PDB file of C-alpha atoms in Angstrom:
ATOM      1  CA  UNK A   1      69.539 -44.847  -2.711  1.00 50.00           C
ATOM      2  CA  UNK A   2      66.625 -43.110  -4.209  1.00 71.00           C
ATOM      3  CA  UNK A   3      67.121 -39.587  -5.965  1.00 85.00           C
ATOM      4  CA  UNK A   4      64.963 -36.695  -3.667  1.00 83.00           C
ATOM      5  CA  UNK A   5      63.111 -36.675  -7.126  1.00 85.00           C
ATOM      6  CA  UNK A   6      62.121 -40.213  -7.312  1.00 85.00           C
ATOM      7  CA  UNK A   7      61.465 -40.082  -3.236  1.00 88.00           C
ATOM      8  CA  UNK A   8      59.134 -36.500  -3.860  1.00 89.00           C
ATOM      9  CA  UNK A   9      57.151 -38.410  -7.139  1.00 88.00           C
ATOM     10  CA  UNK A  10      56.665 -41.369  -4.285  1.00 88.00           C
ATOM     11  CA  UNK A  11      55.223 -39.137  -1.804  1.00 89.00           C
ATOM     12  CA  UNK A  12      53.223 -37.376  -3.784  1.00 90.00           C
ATOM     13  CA  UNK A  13      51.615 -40.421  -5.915  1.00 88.00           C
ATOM     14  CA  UNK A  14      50.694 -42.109  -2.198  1.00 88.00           C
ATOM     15  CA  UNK A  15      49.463 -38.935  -1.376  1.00 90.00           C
ATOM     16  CA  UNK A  16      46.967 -38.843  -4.779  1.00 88.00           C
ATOM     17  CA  UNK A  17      46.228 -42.593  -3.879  1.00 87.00           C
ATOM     18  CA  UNK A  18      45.438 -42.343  -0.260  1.00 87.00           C
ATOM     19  CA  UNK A  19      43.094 -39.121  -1.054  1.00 87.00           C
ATOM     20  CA  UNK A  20      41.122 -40.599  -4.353  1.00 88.00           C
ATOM     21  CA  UNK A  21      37.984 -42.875  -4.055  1.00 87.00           C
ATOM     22  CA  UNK A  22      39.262 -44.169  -6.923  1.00 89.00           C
ATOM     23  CA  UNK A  23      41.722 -45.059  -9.434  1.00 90.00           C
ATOM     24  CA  UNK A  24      41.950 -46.480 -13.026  1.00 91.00           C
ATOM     25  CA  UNK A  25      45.369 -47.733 -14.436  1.00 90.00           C
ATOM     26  CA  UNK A  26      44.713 -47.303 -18.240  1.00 90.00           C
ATOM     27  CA  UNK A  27      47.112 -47.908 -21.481  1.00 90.00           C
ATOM     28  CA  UNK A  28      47.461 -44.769 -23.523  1.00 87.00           C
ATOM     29  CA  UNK A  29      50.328 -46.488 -25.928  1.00 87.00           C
ATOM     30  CA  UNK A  30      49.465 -44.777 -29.621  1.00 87.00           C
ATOM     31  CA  UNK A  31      47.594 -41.871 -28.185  1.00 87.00           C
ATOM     32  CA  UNK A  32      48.758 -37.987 -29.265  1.00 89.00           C
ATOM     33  CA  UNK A  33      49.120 -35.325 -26.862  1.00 91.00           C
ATOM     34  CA  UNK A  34      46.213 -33.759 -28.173  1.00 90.00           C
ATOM     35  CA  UNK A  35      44.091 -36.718 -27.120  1.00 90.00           C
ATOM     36  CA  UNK A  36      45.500 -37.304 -24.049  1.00 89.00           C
ATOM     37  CA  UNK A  37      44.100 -33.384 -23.192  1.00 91.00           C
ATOM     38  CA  UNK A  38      40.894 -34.284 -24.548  1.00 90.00           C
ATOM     39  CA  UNK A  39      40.662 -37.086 -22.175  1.00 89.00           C
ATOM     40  CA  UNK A  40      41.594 -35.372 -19.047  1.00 89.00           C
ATOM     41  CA  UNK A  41      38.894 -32.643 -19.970  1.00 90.00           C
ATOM     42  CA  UNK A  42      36.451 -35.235 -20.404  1.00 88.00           C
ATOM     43  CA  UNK A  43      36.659 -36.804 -17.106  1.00 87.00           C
ATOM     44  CA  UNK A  44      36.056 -33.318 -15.465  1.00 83.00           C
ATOM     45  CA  UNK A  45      37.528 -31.651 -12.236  1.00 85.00           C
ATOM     46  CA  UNK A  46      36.864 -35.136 -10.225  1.00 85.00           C
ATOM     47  CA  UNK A  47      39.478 -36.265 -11.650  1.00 88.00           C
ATOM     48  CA  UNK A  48      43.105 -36.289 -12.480  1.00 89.00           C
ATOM     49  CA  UNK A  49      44.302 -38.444 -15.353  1.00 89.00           C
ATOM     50  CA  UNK A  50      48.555 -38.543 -15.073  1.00 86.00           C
ATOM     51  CA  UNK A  51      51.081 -40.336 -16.931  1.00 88.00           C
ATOM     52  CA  UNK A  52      53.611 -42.300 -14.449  1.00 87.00           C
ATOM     53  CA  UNK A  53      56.295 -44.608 -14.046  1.00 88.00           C
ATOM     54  CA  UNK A  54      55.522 -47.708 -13.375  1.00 87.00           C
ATOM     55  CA  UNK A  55      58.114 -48.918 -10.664  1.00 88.00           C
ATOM     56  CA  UNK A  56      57.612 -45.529  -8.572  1.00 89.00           C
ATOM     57  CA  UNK A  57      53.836 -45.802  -9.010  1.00 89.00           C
ATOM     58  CA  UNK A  58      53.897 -49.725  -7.724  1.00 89.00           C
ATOM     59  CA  UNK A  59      56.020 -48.409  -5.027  1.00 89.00           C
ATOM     60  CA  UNK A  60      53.643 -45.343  -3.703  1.00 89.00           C
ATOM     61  CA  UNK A  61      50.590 -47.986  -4.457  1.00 88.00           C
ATOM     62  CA  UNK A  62      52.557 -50.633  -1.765  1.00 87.00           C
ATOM     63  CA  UNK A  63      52.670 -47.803   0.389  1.00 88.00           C
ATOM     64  CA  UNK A  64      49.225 -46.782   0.167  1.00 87.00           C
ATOM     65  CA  UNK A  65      48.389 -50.370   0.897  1.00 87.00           C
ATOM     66  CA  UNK A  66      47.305 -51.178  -2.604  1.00 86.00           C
ATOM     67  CA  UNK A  67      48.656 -53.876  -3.735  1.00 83.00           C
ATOM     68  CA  UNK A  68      46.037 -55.716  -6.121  1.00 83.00           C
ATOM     69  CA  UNK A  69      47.429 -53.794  -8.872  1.00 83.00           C
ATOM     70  CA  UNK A  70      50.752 -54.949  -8.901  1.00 84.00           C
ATOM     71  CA  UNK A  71      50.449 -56.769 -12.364  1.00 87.00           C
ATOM     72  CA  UNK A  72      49.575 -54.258 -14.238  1.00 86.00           C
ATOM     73  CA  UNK A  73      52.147 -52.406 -13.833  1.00 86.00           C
ATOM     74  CA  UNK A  74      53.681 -52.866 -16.946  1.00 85.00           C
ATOM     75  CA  UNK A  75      53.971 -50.851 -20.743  1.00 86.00           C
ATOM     76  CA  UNK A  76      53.117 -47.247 -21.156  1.00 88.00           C
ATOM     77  CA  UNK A  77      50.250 -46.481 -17.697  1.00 88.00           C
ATOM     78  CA  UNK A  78      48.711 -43.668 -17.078  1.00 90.00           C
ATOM     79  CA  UNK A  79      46.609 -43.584 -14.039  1.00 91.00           C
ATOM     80  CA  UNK A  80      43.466 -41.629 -13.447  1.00 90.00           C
ATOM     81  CA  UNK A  81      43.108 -40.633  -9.618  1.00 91.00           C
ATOM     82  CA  UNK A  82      39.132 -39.800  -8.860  1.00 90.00           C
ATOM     83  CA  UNK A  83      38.339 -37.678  -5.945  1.00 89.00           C
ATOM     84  CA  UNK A  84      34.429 -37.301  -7.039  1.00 82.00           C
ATOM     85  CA  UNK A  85      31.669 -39.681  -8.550  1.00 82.00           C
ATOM     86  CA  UNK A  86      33.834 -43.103  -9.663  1.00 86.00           C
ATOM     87  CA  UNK A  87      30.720 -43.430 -12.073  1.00 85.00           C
ATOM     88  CA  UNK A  88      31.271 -40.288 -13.701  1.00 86.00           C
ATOM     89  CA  UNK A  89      34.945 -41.668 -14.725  1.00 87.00           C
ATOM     90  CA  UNK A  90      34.247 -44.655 -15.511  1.00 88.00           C
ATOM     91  CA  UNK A  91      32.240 -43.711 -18.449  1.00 88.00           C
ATOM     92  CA  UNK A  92      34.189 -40.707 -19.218  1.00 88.00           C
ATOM     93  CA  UNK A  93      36.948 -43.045 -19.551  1.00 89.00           C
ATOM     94  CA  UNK A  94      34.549 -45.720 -21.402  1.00 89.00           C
ATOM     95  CA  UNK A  95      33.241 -43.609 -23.692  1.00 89.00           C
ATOM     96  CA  UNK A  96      36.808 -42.493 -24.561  1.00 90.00           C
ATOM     97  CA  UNK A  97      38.069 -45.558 -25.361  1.00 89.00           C
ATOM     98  CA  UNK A  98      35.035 -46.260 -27.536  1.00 90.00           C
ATOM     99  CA  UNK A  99      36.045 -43.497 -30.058  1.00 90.00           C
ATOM    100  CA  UNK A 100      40.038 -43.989 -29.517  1.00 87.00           C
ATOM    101  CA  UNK A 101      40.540 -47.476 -28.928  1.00 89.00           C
ATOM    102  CA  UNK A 102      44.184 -47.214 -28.064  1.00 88.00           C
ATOM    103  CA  UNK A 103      42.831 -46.270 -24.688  1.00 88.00           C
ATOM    104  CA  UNK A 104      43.478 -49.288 -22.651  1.00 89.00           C
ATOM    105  CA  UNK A 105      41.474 -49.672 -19.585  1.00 90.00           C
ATOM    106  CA  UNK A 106      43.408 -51.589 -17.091  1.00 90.00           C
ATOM    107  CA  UNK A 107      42.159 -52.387 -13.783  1.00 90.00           C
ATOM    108  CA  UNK A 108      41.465 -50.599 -10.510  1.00 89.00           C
ATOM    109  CA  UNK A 109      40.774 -49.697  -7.375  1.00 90.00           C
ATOM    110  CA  UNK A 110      37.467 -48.334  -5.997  1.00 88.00           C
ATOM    111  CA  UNK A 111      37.443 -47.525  -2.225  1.00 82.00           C
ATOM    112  CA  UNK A 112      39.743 -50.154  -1.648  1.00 79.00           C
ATOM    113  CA  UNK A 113      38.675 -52.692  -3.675  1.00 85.00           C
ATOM    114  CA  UNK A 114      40.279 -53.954  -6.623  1.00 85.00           C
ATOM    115  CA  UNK A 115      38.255 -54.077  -9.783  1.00 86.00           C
ATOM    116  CA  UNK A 116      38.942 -55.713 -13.104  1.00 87.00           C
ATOM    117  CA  UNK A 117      38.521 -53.722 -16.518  1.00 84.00           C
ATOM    118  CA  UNK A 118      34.937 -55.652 -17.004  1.00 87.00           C
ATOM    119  CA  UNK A 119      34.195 -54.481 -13.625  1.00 86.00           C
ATOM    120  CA  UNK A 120      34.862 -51.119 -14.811  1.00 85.00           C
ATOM    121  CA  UNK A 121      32.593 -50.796 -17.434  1.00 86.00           C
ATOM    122  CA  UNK A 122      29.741 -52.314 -15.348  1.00 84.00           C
ATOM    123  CA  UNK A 123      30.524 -49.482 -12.858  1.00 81.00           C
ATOM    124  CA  UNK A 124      30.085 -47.194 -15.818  1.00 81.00           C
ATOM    125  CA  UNK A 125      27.056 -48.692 -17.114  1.00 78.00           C
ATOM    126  CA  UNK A 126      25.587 -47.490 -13.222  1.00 74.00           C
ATOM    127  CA  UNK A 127      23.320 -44.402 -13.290  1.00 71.00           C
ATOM    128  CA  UNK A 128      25.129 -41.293 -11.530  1.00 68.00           C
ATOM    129  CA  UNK A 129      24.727 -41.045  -7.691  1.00 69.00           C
ATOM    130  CA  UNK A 130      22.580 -37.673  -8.337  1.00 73.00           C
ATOM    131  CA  UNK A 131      19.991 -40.286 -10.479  1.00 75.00           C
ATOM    132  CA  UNK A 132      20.089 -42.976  -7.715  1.00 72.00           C
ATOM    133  CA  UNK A 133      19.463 -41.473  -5.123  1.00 79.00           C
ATOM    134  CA  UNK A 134      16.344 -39.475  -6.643  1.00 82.00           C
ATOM    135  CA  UNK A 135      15.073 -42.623  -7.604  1.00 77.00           C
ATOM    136  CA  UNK A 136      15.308 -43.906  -3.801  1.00 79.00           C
ATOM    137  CA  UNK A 137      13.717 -40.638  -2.907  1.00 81.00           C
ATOM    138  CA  UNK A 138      11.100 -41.312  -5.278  1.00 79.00           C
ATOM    139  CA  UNK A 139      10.278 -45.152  -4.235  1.00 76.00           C
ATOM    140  CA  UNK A 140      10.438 -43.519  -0.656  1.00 76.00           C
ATOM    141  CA  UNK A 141       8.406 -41.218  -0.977  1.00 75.00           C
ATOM    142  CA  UNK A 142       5.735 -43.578  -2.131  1.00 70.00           C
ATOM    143  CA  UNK A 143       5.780 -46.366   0.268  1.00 72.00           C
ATOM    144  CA  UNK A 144       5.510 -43.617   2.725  1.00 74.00           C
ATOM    145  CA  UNK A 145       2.255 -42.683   0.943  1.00 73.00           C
ATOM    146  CA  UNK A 146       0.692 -46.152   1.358  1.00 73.00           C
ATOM    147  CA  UNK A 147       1.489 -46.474   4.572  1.00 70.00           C
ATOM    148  CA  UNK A 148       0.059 -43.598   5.441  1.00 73.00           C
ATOM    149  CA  UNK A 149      -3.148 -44.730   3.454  1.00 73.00           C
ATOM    150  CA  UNK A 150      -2.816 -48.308   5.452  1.00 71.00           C
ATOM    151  CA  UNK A 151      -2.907 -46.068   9.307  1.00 75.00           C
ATOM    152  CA  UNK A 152      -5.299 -43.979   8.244  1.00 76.00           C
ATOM    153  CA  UNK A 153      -7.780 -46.800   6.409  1.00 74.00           C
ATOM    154  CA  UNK A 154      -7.295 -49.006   9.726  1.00 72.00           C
ATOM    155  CA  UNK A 155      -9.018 -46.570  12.577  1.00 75.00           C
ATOM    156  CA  UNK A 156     -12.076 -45.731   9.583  1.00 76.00           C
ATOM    157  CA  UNK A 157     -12.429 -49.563   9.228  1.00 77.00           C
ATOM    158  CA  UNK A 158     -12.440 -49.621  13.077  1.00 76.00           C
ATOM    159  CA  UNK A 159     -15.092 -47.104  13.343  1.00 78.00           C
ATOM    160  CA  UNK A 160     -17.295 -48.408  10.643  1.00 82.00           C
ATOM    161  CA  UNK A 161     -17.161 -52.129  12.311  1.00 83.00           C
ATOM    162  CA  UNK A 162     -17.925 -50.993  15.694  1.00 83.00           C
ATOM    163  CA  UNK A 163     -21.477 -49.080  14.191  1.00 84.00           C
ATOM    164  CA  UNK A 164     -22.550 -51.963  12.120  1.00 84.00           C
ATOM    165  CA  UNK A 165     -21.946 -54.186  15.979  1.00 85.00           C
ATOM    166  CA  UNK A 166     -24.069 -51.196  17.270  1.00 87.00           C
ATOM    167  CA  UNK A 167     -26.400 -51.178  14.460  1.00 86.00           C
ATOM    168  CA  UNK A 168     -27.083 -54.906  14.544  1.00 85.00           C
ATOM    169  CA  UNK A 169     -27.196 -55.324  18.786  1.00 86.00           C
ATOM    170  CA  UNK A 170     -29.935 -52.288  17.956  1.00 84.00           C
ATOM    171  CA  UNK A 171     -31.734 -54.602  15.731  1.00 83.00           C
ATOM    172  CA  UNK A 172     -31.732 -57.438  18.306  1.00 82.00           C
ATOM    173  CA  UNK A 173     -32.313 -55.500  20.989  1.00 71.00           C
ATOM    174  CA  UNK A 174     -35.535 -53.954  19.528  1.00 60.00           C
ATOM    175  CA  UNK A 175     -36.900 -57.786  18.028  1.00 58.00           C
ATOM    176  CA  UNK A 176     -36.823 -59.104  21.267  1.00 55.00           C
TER     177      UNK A 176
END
């Protein structure tokens, strides 16, 4: 029978699953206290970086029908539960373990979707959503510029067509 302790830390971890688009199962063995504070400052108010059981966490991921993660479940986790831009984390949490390499990046789960630790650090190697989608603006923006040079080039080629017709029946019509 489960302790109301154990059964409230269930609840509330497949609660923070079910409402994140995201999260990353990392291994923080060897890491101070002071780091670990660094990190969760790093990856910003999007995010919340928290250090969990693992049987309790496997059992709330079950629940939140997230099982891909299963096997990794295992040593010291720490899971970081993103509610904002999963790029943003991702290299928050790459860059991280580039200057403290007892950050272990795991594997995890993006909207459903289980992603490997390579998989991870392509997502962080993606622009920020703010930088996409100006760049669609942008590419928008100009096909919509030739297209409207295309509408408005066909009616002048129109027009000038029809005068030369004109121009040359004029020139038959007066050498007959």
């Amino acid at each position: 029978m489960p302790t109301p302790n154990k059964a409230a830390s269930v609840a509330e971890l497949t609660d923070a699953f079910q409402s994140s688009n995201a999260a990353v199962l990392t291994e923080y063995r060897g890491l101070t206290v002071a780091q670990l504070k660094t990190l969760r400052r790093s990856l910003g108010e999007n995010a919340q970086y928290a250090v969990v059981k693992n049987t309790l966490t496997k059992i709330a991921a079950n629940q939140a029908g997230i099982t891909a993660l299963d096997e990794h479940f295992a040593g010291p986790t720490a899971v970081a539960f993103v509610t904002g831009d999963p790029v943003e984390s991702a290299k928050a949490l790459r860059d991280f373990a580039k200057e403290n390499p007892n950050l272990i990046i795991k594997a995890g789960v993006l909207d459903g979707k289980a992603l490997s630790a390579d998989e991870i650090k392509k997502l962080a190697d993606l622009e920020s959503r703010e930088v996409l989608l100006a760049k669609l603006a942008g590419a928008m923006k100009g096909k919509q510029s030739q297209a409207a040079a295309l509408f408005q080039a066909l009616p002048s080629k129109l027009v000038r067509t029809v005068d030369a017709l004109r121009a040359k029946q004029a020139e038959q019509g007066g050498a007959e």
